[in-house]
GROMACS .gro file of C-alpha atoms in nm:
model
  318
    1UNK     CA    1  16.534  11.293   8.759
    2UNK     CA    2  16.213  11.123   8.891
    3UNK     CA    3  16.247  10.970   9.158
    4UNK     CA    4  16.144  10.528   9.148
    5UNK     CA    5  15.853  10.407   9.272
    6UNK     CA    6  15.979  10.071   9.329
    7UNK     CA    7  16.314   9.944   9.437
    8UNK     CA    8  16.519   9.778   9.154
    9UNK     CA    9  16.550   9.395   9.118
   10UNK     CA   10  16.800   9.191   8.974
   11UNK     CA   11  16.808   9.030   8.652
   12UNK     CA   12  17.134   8.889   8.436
   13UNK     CA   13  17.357   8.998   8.728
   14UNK     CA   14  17.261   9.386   8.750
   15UNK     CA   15  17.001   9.584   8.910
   16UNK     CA   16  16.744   9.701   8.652
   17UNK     CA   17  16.462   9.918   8.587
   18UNK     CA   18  16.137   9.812   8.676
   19UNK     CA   19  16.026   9.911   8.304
   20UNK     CA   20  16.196   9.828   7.947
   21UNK     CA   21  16.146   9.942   7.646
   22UNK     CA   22  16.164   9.662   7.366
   23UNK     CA   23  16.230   9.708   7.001
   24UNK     CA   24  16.029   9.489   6.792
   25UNK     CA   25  15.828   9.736   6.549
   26UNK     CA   26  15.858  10.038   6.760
   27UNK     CA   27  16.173  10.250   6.691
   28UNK     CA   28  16.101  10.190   6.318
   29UNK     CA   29  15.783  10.343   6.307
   30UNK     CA   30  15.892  10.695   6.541
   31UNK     CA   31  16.000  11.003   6.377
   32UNK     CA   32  16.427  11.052   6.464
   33UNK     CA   33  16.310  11.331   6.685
   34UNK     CA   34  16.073  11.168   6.881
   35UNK     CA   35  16.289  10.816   6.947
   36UNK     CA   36  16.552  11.084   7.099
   37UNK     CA   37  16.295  11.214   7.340
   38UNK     CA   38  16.151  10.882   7.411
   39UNK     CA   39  16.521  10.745   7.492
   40UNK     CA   40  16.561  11.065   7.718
   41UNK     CA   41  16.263  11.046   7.883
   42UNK     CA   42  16.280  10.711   7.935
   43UNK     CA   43  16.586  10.689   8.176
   44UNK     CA   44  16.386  10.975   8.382
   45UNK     CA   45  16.123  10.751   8.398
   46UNK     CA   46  16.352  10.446   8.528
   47UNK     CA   47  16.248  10.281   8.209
   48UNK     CA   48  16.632  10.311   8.088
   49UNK     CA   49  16.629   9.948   7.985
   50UNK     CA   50  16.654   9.842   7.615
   51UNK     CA   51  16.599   9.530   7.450
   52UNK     CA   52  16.812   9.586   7.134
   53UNK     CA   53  16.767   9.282   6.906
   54UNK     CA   54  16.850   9.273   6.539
   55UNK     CA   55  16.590   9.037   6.333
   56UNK     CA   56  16.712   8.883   6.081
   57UNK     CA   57  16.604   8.485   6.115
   58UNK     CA   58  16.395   8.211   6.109
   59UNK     CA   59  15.991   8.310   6.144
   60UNK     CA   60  16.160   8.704   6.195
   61UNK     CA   61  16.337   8.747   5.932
   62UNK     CA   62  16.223   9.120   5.837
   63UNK     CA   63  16.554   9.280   5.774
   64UNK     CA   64  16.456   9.526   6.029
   65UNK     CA   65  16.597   9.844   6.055
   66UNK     CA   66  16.481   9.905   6.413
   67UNK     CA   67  16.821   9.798   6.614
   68UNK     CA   68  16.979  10.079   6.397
   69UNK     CA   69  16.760  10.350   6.406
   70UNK     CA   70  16.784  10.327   6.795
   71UNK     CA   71  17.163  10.336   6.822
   72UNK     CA   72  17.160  10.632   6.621
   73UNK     CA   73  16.853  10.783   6.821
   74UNK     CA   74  17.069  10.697   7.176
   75UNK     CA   75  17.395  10.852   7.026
   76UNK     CA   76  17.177  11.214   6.982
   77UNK     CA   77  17.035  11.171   7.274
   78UNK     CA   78  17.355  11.259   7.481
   79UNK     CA   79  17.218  10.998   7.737
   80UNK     CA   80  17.516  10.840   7.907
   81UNK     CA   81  17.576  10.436   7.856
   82UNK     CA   82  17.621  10.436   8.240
   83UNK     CA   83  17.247  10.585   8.312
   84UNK     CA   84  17.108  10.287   8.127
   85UNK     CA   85  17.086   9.892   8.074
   86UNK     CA   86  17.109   9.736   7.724
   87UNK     CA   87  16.976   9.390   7.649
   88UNK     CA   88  17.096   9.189   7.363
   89UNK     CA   89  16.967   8.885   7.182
   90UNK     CA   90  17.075   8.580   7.045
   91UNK     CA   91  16.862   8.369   6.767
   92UNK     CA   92  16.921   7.987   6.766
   93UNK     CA   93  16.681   7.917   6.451
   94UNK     CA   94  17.004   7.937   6.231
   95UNK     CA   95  17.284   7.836   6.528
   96UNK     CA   96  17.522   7.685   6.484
   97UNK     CA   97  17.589   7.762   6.123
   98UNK     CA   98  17.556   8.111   6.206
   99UNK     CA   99  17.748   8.156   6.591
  100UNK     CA  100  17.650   8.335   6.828
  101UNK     CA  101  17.991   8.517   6.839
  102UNK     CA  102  17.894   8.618   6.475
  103UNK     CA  103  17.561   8.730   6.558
  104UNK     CA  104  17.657   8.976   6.849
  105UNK     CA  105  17.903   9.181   6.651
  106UNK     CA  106  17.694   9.220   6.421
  107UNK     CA  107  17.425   9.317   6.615
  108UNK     CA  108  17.667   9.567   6.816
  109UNK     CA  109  17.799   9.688   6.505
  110UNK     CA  110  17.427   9.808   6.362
  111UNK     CA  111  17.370   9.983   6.652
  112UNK     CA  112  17.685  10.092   6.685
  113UNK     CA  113  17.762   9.981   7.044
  114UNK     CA  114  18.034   9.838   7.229
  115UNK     CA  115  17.876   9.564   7.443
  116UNK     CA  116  17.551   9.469   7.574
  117UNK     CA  117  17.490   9.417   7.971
  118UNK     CA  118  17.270   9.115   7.894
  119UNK     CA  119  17.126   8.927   7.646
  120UNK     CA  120  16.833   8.656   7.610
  121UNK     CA  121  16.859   8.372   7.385
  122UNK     CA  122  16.562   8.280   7.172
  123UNK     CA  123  16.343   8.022   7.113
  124UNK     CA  124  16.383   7.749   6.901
  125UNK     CA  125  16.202   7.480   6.677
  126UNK     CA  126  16.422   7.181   6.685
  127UNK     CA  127  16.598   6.993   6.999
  128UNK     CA  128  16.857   7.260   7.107
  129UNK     CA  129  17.259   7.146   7.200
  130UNK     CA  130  17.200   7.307   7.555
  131UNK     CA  131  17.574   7.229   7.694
  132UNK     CA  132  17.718   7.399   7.359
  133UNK     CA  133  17.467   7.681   7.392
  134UNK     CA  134  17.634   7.779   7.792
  135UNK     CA  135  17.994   7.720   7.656
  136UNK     CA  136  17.892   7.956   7.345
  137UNK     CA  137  17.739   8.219   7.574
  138UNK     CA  138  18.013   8.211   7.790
  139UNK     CA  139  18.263   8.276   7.538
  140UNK     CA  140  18.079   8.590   7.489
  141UNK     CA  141  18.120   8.660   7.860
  142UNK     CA  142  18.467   8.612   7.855
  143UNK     CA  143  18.541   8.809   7.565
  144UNK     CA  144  18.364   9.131   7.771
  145UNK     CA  145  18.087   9.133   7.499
  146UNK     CA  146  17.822   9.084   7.752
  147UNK     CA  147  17.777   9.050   8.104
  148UNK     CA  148  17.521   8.784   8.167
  149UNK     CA  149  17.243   8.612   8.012
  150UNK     CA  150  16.886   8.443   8.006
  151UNK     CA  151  16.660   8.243   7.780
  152UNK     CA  152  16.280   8.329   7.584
  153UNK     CA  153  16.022   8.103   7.641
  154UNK     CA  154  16.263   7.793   7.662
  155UNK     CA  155  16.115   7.392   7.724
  156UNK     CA  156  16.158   7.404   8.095
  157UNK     CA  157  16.374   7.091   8.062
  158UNK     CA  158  16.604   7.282   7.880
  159UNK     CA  159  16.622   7.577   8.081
  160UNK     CA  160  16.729   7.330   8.365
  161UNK     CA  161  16.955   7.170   8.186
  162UNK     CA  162  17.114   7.487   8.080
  163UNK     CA  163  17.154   7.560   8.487
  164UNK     CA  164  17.334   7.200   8.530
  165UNK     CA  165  17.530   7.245   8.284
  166UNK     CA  166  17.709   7.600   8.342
  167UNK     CA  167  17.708   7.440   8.702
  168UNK     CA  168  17.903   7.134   8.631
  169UNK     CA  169  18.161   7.348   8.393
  170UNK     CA  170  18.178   7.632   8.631
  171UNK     CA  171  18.023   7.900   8.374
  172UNK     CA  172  17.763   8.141   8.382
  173UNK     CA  173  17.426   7.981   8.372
  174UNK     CA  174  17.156   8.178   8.257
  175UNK     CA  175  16.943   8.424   8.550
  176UNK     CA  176  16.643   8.491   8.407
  177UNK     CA  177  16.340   8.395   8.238
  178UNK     CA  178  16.182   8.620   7.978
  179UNK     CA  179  15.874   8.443   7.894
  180UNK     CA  180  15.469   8.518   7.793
  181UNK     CA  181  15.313   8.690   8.093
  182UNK     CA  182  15.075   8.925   8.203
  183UNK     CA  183  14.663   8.946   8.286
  184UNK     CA  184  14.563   8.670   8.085
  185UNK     CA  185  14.865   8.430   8.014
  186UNK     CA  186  14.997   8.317   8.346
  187UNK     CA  187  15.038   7.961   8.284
  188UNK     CA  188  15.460   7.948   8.252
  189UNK     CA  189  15.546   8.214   8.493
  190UNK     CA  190  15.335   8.120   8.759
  191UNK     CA  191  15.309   7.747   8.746
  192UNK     CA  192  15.470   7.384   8.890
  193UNK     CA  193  15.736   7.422   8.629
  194UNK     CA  194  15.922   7.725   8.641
  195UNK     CA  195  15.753   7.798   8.971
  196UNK     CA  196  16.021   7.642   9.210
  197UNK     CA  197  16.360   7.831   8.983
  198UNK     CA  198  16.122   8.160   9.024
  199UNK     CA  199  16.085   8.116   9.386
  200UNK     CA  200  16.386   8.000   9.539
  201UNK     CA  201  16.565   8.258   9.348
  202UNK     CA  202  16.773   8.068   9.070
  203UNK     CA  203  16.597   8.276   8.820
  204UNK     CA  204  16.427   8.667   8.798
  205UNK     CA  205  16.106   8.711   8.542
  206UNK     CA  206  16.093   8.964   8.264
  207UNK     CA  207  15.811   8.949   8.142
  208UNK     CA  208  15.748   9.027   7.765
  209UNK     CA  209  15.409   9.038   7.517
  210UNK     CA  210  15.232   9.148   7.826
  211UNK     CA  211  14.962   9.309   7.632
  212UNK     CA  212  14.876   9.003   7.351
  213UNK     CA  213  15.051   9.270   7.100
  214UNK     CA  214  14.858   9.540   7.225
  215UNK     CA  215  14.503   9.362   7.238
  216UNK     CA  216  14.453   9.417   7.600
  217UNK     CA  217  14.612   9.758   7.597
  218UNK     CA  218  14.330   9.913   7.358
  219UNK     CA  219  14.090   9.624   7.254
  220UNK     CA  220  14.210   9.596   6.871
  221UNK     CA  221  14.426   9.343   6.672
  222UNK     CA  222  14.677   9.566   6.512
  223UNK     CA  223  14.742   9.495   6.124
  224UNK     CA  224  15.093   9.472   6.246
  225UNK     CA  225  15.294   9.133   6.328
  226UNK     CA  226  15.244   8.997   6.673
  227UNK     CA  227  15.333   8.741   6.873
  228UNK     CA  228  15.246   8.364   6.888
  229UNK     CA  229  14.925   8.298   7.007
  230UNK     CA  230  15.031   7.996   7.220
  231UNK     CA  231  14.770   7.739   7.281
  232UNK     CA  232  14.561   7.956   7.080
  233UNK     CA  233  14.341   8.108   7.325
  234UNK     CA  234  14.393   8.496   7.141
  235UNK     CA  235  13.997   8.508   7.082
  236UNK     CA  236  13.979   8.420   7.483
  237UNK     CA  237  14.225   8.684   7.561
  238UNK     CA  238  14.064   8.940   7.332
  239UNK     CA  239  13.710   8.883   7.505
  240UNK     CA  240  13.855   9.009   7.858
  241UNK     CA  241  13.983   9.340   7.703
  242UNK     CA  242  13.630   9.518   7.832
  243UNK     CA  243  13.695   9.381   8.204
  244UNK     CA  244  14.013   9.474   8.190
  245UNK     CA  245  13.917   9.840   8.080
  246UNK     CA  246  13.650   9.892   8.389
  247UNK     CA  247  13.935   9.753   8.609
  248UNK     CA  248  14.175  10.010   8.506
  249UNK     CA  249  13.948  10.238   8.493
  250UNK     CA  250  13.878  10.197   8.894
  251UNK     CA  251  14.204  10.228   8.971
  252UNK     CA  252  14.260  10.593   8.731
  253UNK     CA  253  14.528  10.433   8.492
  254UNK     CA  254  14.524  10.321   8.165
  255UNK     CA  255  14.481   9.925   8.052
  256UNK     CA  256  14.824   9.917   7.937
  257UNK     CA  257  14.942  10.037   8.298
  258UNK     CA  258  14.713   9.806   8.472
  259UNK     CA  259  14.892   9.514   8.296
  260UNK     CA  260  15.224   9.608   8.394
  261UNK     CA  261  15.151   9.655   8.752
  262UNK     CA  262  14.995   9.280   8.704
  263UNK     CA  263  15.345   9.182   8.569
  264UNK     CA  264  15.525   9.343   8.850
  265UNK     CA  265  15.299   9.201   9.127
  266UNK     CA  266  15.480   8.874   9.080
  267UNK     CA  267  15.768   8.818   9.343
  268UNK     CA  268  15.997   8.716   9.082
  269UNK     CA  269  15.918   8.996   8.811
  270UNK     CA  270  16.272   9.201   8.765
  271UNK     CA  271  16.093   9.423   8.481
  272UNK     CA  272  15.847   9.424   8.256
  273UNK     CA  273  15.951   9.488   7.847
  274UNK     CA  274  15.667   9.655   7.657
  275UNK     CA  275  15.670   9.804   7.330
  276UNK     CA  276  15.600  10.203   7.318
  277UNK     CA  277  15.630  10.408   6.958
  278UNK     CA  278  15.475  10.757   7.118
  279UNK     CA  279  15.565  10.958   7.442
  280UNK     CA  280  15.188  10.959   7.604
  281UNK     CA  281  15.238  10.586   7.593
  282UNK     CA  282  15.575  10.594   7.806
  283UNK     CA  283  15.431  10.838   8.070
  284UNK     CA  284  15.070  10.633   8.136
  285UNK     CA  285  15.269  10.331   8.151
  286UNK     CA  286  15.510  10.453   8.413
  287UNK     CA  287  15.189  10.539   8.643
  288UNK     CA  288  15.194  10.105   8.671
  289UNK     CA  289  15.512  10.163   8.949
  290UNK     CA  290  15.307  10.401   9.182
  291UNK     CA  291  15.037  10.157   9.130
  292UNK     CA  292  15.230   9.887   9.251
  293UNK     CA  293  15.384  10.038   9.513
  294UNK     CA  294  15.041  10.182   9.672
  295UNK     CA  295  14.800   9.913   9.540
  296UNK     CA  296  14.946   9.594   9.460
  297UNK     CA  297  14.795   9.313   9.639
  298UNK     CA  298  14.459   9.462   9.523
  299UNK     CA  299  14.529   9.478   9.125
  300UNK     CA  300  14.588   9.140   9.205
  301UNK     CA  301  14.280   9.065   9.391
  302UNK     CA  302  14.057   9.215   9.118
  303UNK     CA  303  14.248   9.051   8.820
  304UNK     CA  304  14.237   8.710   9.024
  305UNK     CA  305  13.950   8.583   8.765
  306UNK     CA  306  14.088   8.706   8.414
  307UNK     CA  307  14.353   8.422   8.350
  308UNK     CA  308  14.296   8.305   7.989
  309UNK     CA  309  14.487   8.008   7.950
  310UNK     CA  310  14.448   7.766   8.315
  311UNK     CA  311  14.435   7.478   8.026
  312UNK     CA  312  14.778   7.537   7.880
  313UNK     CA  313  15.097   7.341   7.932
  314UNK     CA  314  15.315   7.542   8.219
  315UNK     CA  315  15.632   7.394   8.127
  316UNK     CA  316  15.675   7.532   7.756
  317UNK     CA  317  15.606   7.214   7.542
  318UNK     CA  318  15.330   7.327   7.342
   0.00000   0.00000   0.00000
């Protein structure tokens, strides 16, 4: 097994891979074959961490089939449940009508798994019940069905209210942040408002849509569904994509890797969760940890000018 180039971090209560492998329109368009060798190749690569989400709501419901076409790729795979990390998620665009408790088996039950180490729970369009939301989660915790938790891209008033609250009740509050970050959307992760919970430890950063659905990994839009454009600054974003090219190219990795290493620059950054449907992608992206390791106060140095949106909210209340 390959040896890591960077020491693991913490995030939902268990030391993780520095690289995850999401699931939003990836294991649904691999051949069987290749999502085995991608799962196996993937925990050499300490990229053994899966974001296993079943979409099925609000703006993403798509009756995807990806959730179960990676359980069955991970049960041929012979990889062992111990060698990796699997990270669940919870949708509140239909909660409470459709619980949480209700949503995680059956989730487990399309991929055919027993329990998820972590989970994130989504965003949301309407004022959320935050207090009902930690005693929900928790249930979840008690009944063994997961082991800890975090939020998407919450309202930071929520996500502090959220801490207060599993404080006050003695429950498990939620550890980490996955929100928007990477080269040119910095705005949440690194400003006043989830700043302070980043730095004085009360949360870990996974960072997720790190390449603007693959715009800044190869310069093109796919025809495929993507994620928000939040403040809509995507035409901004798209314009760096050459810069962002010669920088990689300086430092002999791909744009893709480049971005990760970014991610993982910032103190706070547990792992990074990027979408990969073919093998090359896995291995150039796993050159971002040596990067990091040999060069990382320079990739930040020469990305230092590329942010895209210095004119968005920070604190999620777009």
């Amino acid at each position: 097994m390959t040896a890591p180039a960077l020491p693991r971090k913490t995030l939902g209560g268990l030391a993780v891979p520095p690289l995850a492998l999401g699931s939003w329109n990836t294991w649904d368009r691999m051949d069987p074959d290749d999502a085995v060798a991608m799962i196996r190749r993937a925990a050499d690569l300490d990229a053994g961490f899966f974001d296993v989400a079943y979409y099925n709501m609000g703006p993403h419901a798509e009756n995807s089939r990806t959730d179960i076409l990676f359980g069955q790729a991970l049960r041929e795979s012979g990889v062992g449940r111990d060698e990796i990390v699997l990270c669940g998620k919870l949708w509140l665009w239909d909660w409470p009508r459709q619980s949480f408790r209700a949503q995680l088996t059956e989730s487990l039950e399309r991929a055919g798994l027993e329990r998820f180490d972590t989970l994130v729970v989504g965003d949301y369009a309407t004022e959320p019940d935050v207090a009902r939301i930690v005693a929900d989660v928790n249930a979840l915790v008690g009944e063994g069905l997961v082991g800890g938790w975090g939020i998407n891209n919450w309202r930071i008033e929520h996500t502090r209210a959220a801490l207060a609250a599993a404080s006050d009740a003695g429950l498990v509050g939620p550890s980490f942040a996955q929100l928007k970050y990477g080269i040119a959307r910095r705005a949440m992760a690194e400003g006043a408002s989830y700043g302070p919970l980043f730095a004085d430890g009360t949360l870990a950063l996974q960072a997720s849509d790190v390449f603007e659905g693959g715009i800044l990994a190869t310069g093109r839009t796919p025809g495929r569904k993507i994620g928000a454009d939040v403040g809509g600054i995507r035409a901004r974003i798209a314009a760096l994509y050459p810069e962002v090219a010669r920088i990689a190219a300086g430092f002999g990795v791909t744009p893709a890797a480049l971005g990760i290493a970014f991610c993982l620059t910032h103190p706070a950054a547990a792992n990074v969760l990027f979408g990969a449907s073919r093998m090359e992608q896995l291995e150039q992206n796993h050159a971002a940890l040596a990067l990091v390791a040999e060069r990382g106060p320079e990739v930040r140095e020469a990305l230092a000018g590329l942010q895209a949106d210095v004119d968005v909210r920070d604190d999620g209340a777009w």
